[in-house]
């Protein structure tokens, strides 16, 4: 075989190998569009971010965002129920394309990638509108309910003046009951729990006083899926720009969206 023929054969083999590699590496976004649906891993009982409604469909803040992502891609939304234990394996095994409500951590970043922060998660001090509490110093001499041994407990203990009377309970229901019954003047909870109280206690008129800690929720996806990551980021940016993310915050979290709460 002449040198010219040998080079042509090698070039043809390289083209075939490149084509095969391209097929093997078909990216997640291309797969989603080909399938006509995006599989979104979501907690099925995580109000107000996602939970069963009266008609048994899953609704909430996360569902609003997932639907906007699907609409932006021009595909059907397929919600997949996951748990805290199985959701990252589901993502890595491609049983889901993206995950909602993922807090950033260095450990998680070793196995998955993170798209834009889209949902605020923070620990807030909540009290009745008539009680003036603007900052940590105003917690002095106040009675405050908190769930024992949680991040809320740790954050409150670090922030509260020594004269604050912290009452620790074994679950969130007990914390809420202590607050709405007047056993404590304030309570410290995550904004997911707080939203439920803000929505239901019209007579008490509770409100968020200030935040103790902020850690926004991100959308998780597999590593090296830059096209999908860009598409998700674009969808979140569009929701921020056109007010839909704020509308979801007001509907589900019972408070306007503060973009500062989307910063890690």
Coordinates of C-alpha atoms in Angstrom, one line a residue:
X1 CA 0.0 0.0 0.0
X2 CA 1.4 3.4 -1.0
X3 CA 1.9 6.1 1.6
X4 CA -0.9 8.1 0.1
X5 CA -3.3 5.2 0.4
X6 CA -2.2 4.5 3.9
X7 CA -2.9 8.2 4.9
X8 CA -6.3 8.1 3.3
X9 CA -7.2 4.9 5.2
X10 CA -6.0 6.4 8.5
X11 CA -8.0 9.6 7.8
X12 CA -11.1 7.6 7.0
X13 CA -10.7 5.5 10.2
X14 CA -10.3 8.7 12.2
X15 CA -13.5 10.1 10.8
X16 CA -15.3 6.9 11.7
X17 CA -13.9 6.9 15.2
X18 CA -14.8 10.6 15.6
X19 CA -18.4 9.9 14.5
X20 CA -18.7 6.9 16.8
X21 CA -17.3 9.0 19.7
X22 CA -19.8 11.8 18.9
X23 CA -22.7 9.3 19.0
X24 CA -21.4 7.9 22.3
X25 CA -21.1 11.3 23.8
X26 CA -24.5 12.6 22.7
X27 CA -25.2 15.2 25.3
X28 CA -28.0 15.3 27.8
X29 CA -29.7 18.3 26.2
X30 CA -29.8 16.5 22.8
X31 CA -31.2 13.4 24.5
X32 CA -33.9 15.4 26.2
X33 CA -35.0 17.0 23.0
X34 CA -34.9 13.7 21.2
X35 CA -37.1 12.1 23.9
X36 CA -39.4 15.0 23.9
X37 CA -39.4 15.2 27.7
X38 CA -37.2 16.3 30.6
X39 CA -37.2 14.0 33.7
X40 CA -37.0 16.2 36.8
X41 CA -36.2 14.7 40.2
X42 CA -38.3 16.3 42.8
X43 CA -39.3 15.7 46.4
X44 CA -43.0 14.8 46.4
X45 CA -43.7 15.9 50.0
X46 CA -41.7 19.1 50.5
X47 CA -44.1 22.0 50.8
X48 CA -44.2 24.7 49.7
X49 CA -41.6 23.7 47.1
X50 CA -43.4 20.6 46.0
X51 CA -46.4 18.6 47.5
X52 CA -49.6 16.9 46.4
X53 CA -52.5 19.3 45.8
X54 CA -56.2 18.6 46.2
X55 CA -56.3 16.9 42.8
X56 CA -53.3 14.8 43.8
X57 CA -51.0 16.5 41.3
X58 CA -47.7 17.8 42.5
X59 CA -47.5 21.6 42.8
X60 CA -45.2 24.2 44.3
X61 CA -42.3 26.5 43.7
X62 CA -40.1 23.8 42.3
X63 CA -42.8 22.6 40.0
X64 CA -43.3 26.1 38.6
X65 CA -39.6 26.4 37.8
X66 CA -39.4 22.9 36.4
X67 CA -42.3 23.6 34.1
X68 CA -40.7 26.8 32.8
X69 CA -37.5 24.9 32.0
X70 CA -39.5 22.3 30.1
X71 CA -41.5 25.0 28.3
X72 CA -38.2 26.7 27.3
X73 CA -36.9 23.5 25.9
X74 CA -40.1 22.8 24.1
X75 CA -40.5 19.4 25.8
X76 CA -42.9 17.7 28.2
X77 CA -42.3 17.8 32.0
X78 CA -41.9 14.4 33.6
X79 CA -41.7 14.7 37.4
X80 CA -39.9 11.9 39.1
X81 CA -40.2 11.4 42.9
X82 CA -36.9 11.1 44.6
X83 CA -35.6 11.0 48.2
X84 CA -32.6 12.5 49.8
X85 CA -30.8 9.2 49.7
X86 CA -31.5 8.1 46.1
X87 CA -31.6 11.4 44.2
X88 CA -27.9 11.8 43.3
X89 CA -27.7 8.1 42.2
X90 CA -30.8 8.7 40.1
X91 CA -29.1 11.6 38.4
X92 CA -25.8 9.8 37.9
X93 CA -27.7 6.8 36.4
X94 CA -29.6 9.1 34.1
X95 CA -33.0 8.1 35.6
X96 CA -33.5 11.9 35.9
X97 CA -32.0 14.7 33.9
X98 CA -31.9 17.4 36.6
X99 CA -32.6 17.7 40.3
X100 CA -34.5 20.4 42.1
X101 CA -33.7 21.8 45.6
X102 CA -30.1 20.9 45.8
X103 CA -28.0 22.9 48.3
X104 CA -24.4 23.5 47.2
X105 CA -21.6 21.7 49.0
X106 CA -18.0 20.9 48.2
X107 CA -18.7 17.2 48.7
X108 CA -21.7 17.2 46.2
X109 CA -19.6 19.2 43.7
X110 CA -17.3 16.3 43.4
X111 CA -20.0 14.1 41.9
X112 CA -22.5 16.5 40.3
X113 CA -22.6 20.0 38.8
X114 CA -24.7 22.9 39.8
X115 CA -26.8 25.2 37.6
X116 CA -28.1 28.6 38.8
X117 CA -29.5 29.2 42.2
X118 CA -33.2 29.6 41.7
X119 CA -34.9 29.3 45.1
X120 CA -34.1 31.1 48.4
X121 CA -33.5 29.0 51.4
X122 CA -32.8 30.8 54.6
X123 CA -33.3 30.6 58.3
X124 CA -35.6 33.4 59.5
X125 CA -36.8 34.9 62.7
X126 CA -40.6 35.1 62.6
X127 CA -42.9 37.1 64.9
X128 CA -46.1 39.0 65.0
X129 CA -46.3 42.3 63.0
X130 CA -46.8 44.3 66.2
X131 CA -43.5 43.1 67.8
X132 CA -40.6 45.2 66.6
X133 CA -37.6 43.0 66.0
X134 CA -35.1 44.2 63.4
X135 CA -31.8 42.5 64.2
X136 CA -30.0 40.1 66.6
X137 CA -29.8 42.7 69.4
X138 CA -33.6 42.8 69.5
X139 CA -33.7 39.2 70.5
X140 CA -32.7 40.2 74.0
X141 CA -35.3 39.3 76.6
X142 CA -37.5 37.6 74.0
X143 CA -38.9 34.0 74.2
X144 CA -38.0 32.1 71.0
X145 CA -39.1 28.7 69.8
X146 CA -36.7 26.5 67.8
X147 CA -36.3 22.9 66.7
X148 CA -33.7 21.2 69.0
X149 CA -30.4 20.2 67.4
X150 CA -31.0 21.7 64.0
X151 CA -29.1 24.2 61.9
X152 CA -31.8 26.7 63.1
X153 CA -30.9 25.9 66.7
X154 CA -27.2 26.4 66.1
X155 CA -27.7 29.6 64.2
X156 CA -30.0 31.1 66.8
X157 CA -27.7 30.1 69.7
X158 CA -24.8 31.8 68.1
X159 CA -26.7 35.0 67.3
X160 CA -29.0 35.5 70.4
X161 CA -27.9 37.7 73.3
X162 CA -27.5 35.9 76.6
X163 CA -30.8 37.2 77.9
X164 CA -32.8 35.6 75.1
X165 CA -35.0 32.8 76.4
X166 CA -34.6 30.0 73.8
X167 CA -37.1 27.2 74.1
X168 CA -36.1 24.1 72.2
X169 CA -38.7 21.6 70.9
X170 CA -38.4 18.1 69.4
X171 CA -40.2 18.9 66.1
X172 CA -41.5 21.7 63.9
X173 CA -45.1 21.1 64.8
X174 CA -44.2 21.8 68.4
X175 CA -42.2 24.9 67.5
X176 CA -45.2 26.3 65.4
X177 CA -47.7 25.5 68.1
X178 CA -45.6 27.2 70.8
X179 CA -45.4 30.3 68.6
X180 CA -49.1 30.6 67.5
X181 CA -50.3 29.8 71.0
X182 CA -48.3 32.6 72.5
X183 CA -46.0 30.4 74.5
X184 CA -43.1 32.1 72.8
X185 CA -43.0 35.6 71.1
X186 CA -40.8 34.4 68.2
X187 CA -39.8 31.3 66.3
X188 CA -36.8 30.5 64.2
X189 CA -37.4 28.2 61.2
X190 CA -36.4 27.7 57.6
X191 CA -38.4 29.7 55.0
X192 CA -40.1 26.5 53.9
X193 CA -41.7 25.9 57.3
X194 CA -42.2 29.7 57.8
X195 CA -44.2 30.0 54.6
X196 CA -46.8 27.6 55.9
X197 CA -47.3 29.7 59.0
X198 CA -47.3 33.0 57.2
X199 CA -50.1 31.6 54.9
X200 CA -52.4 30.3 57.6
X201 CA -52.2 32.6 60.6
X202 CA -54.0 35.7 59.4
X203 CA -55.2 36.7 62.9
X204 CA -51.6 36.6 64.3
X205 CA -50.3 38.4 61.2
X206 CA -46.8 36.9 61.5
X207 CA -44.0 38.2 59.4
X208 CA -40.3 37.6 58.7
X209 CA -38.2 39.8 60.9
X210 CA -34.7 39.1 59.7
X211 CA -32.5 36.3 58.4
X212 CA -29.9 34.4 60.4
X213 CA -28.4 32.3 57.5
X214 CA -28.9 32.1 53.7
X215 CA -28.1 29.0 51.6
X216 CA -30.0 29.1 48.2
X217 CA -31.2 26.0 46.4
X218 CA -29.6 25.1 43.1
X219 CA -30.6 22.8 40.2
X220 CA -28.3 19.8 40.0
X221 CA -27.2 18.1 36.9
X222 CA -24.5 15.7 35.8
X223 CA -21.0 16.9 35.2
X224 CA -19.8 18.0 31.7
X225 CA -23.3 18.8 30.5
X226 CA -22.6 22.4 29.5
X227 CA -25.4 22.7 26.9
X228 CA -28.0 21.6 29.4
X229 CA -26.5 23.8 32.1
X230 CA -26.7 26.8 29.8
X231 CA -30.3 26.1 28.9
X232 CA -31.3 25.8 32.6
X233 CA -29.4 28.9 33.5
X234 CA -31.1 30.8 30.7
X235 CA -34.6 29.6 31.9
X236 CA -33.9 30.8 35.4
X237 CA -32.6 34.1 34.2
X238 CA -35.7 34.6 32.0
X239 CA -37.9 33.9 35.0
X240 CA -36.0 36.5 37.1
X241 CA -36.3 39.0 34.3
X242 CA -40.0 38.6 33.5
X243 CA -41.1 38.4 37.1
X244 CA -42.3 34.8 37.1
X245 CA -39.8 33.7 39.7
X246 CA -41.1 36.5 42.0
X247 CA -44.7 35.5 41.3
X248 CA -43.9 31.9 42.4
X249 CA -42.2 33.2 45.5
X250 CA -45.2 35.3 46.4
X251 CA -47.6 32.4 45.7
X252 CA -45.7 29.7 47.5
X253 CA -43.2 31.3 49.9
X254 CA -45.6 34.2 50.8
X255 CA -43.0 36.8 50.4
X256 CA -41.4 38.7 47.4
X257 CA -38.3 37.3 46.0
X258 CA -35.1 39.1 47.1
X259 CA -32.4 38.3 44.4
X260 CA -29.8 38.7 47.2
X261 CA -31.2 35.4 48.6
X262 CA -30.0 33.6 45.5
X263 CA -26.4 34.3 46.3
X264 CA -24.3 31.6 48.0

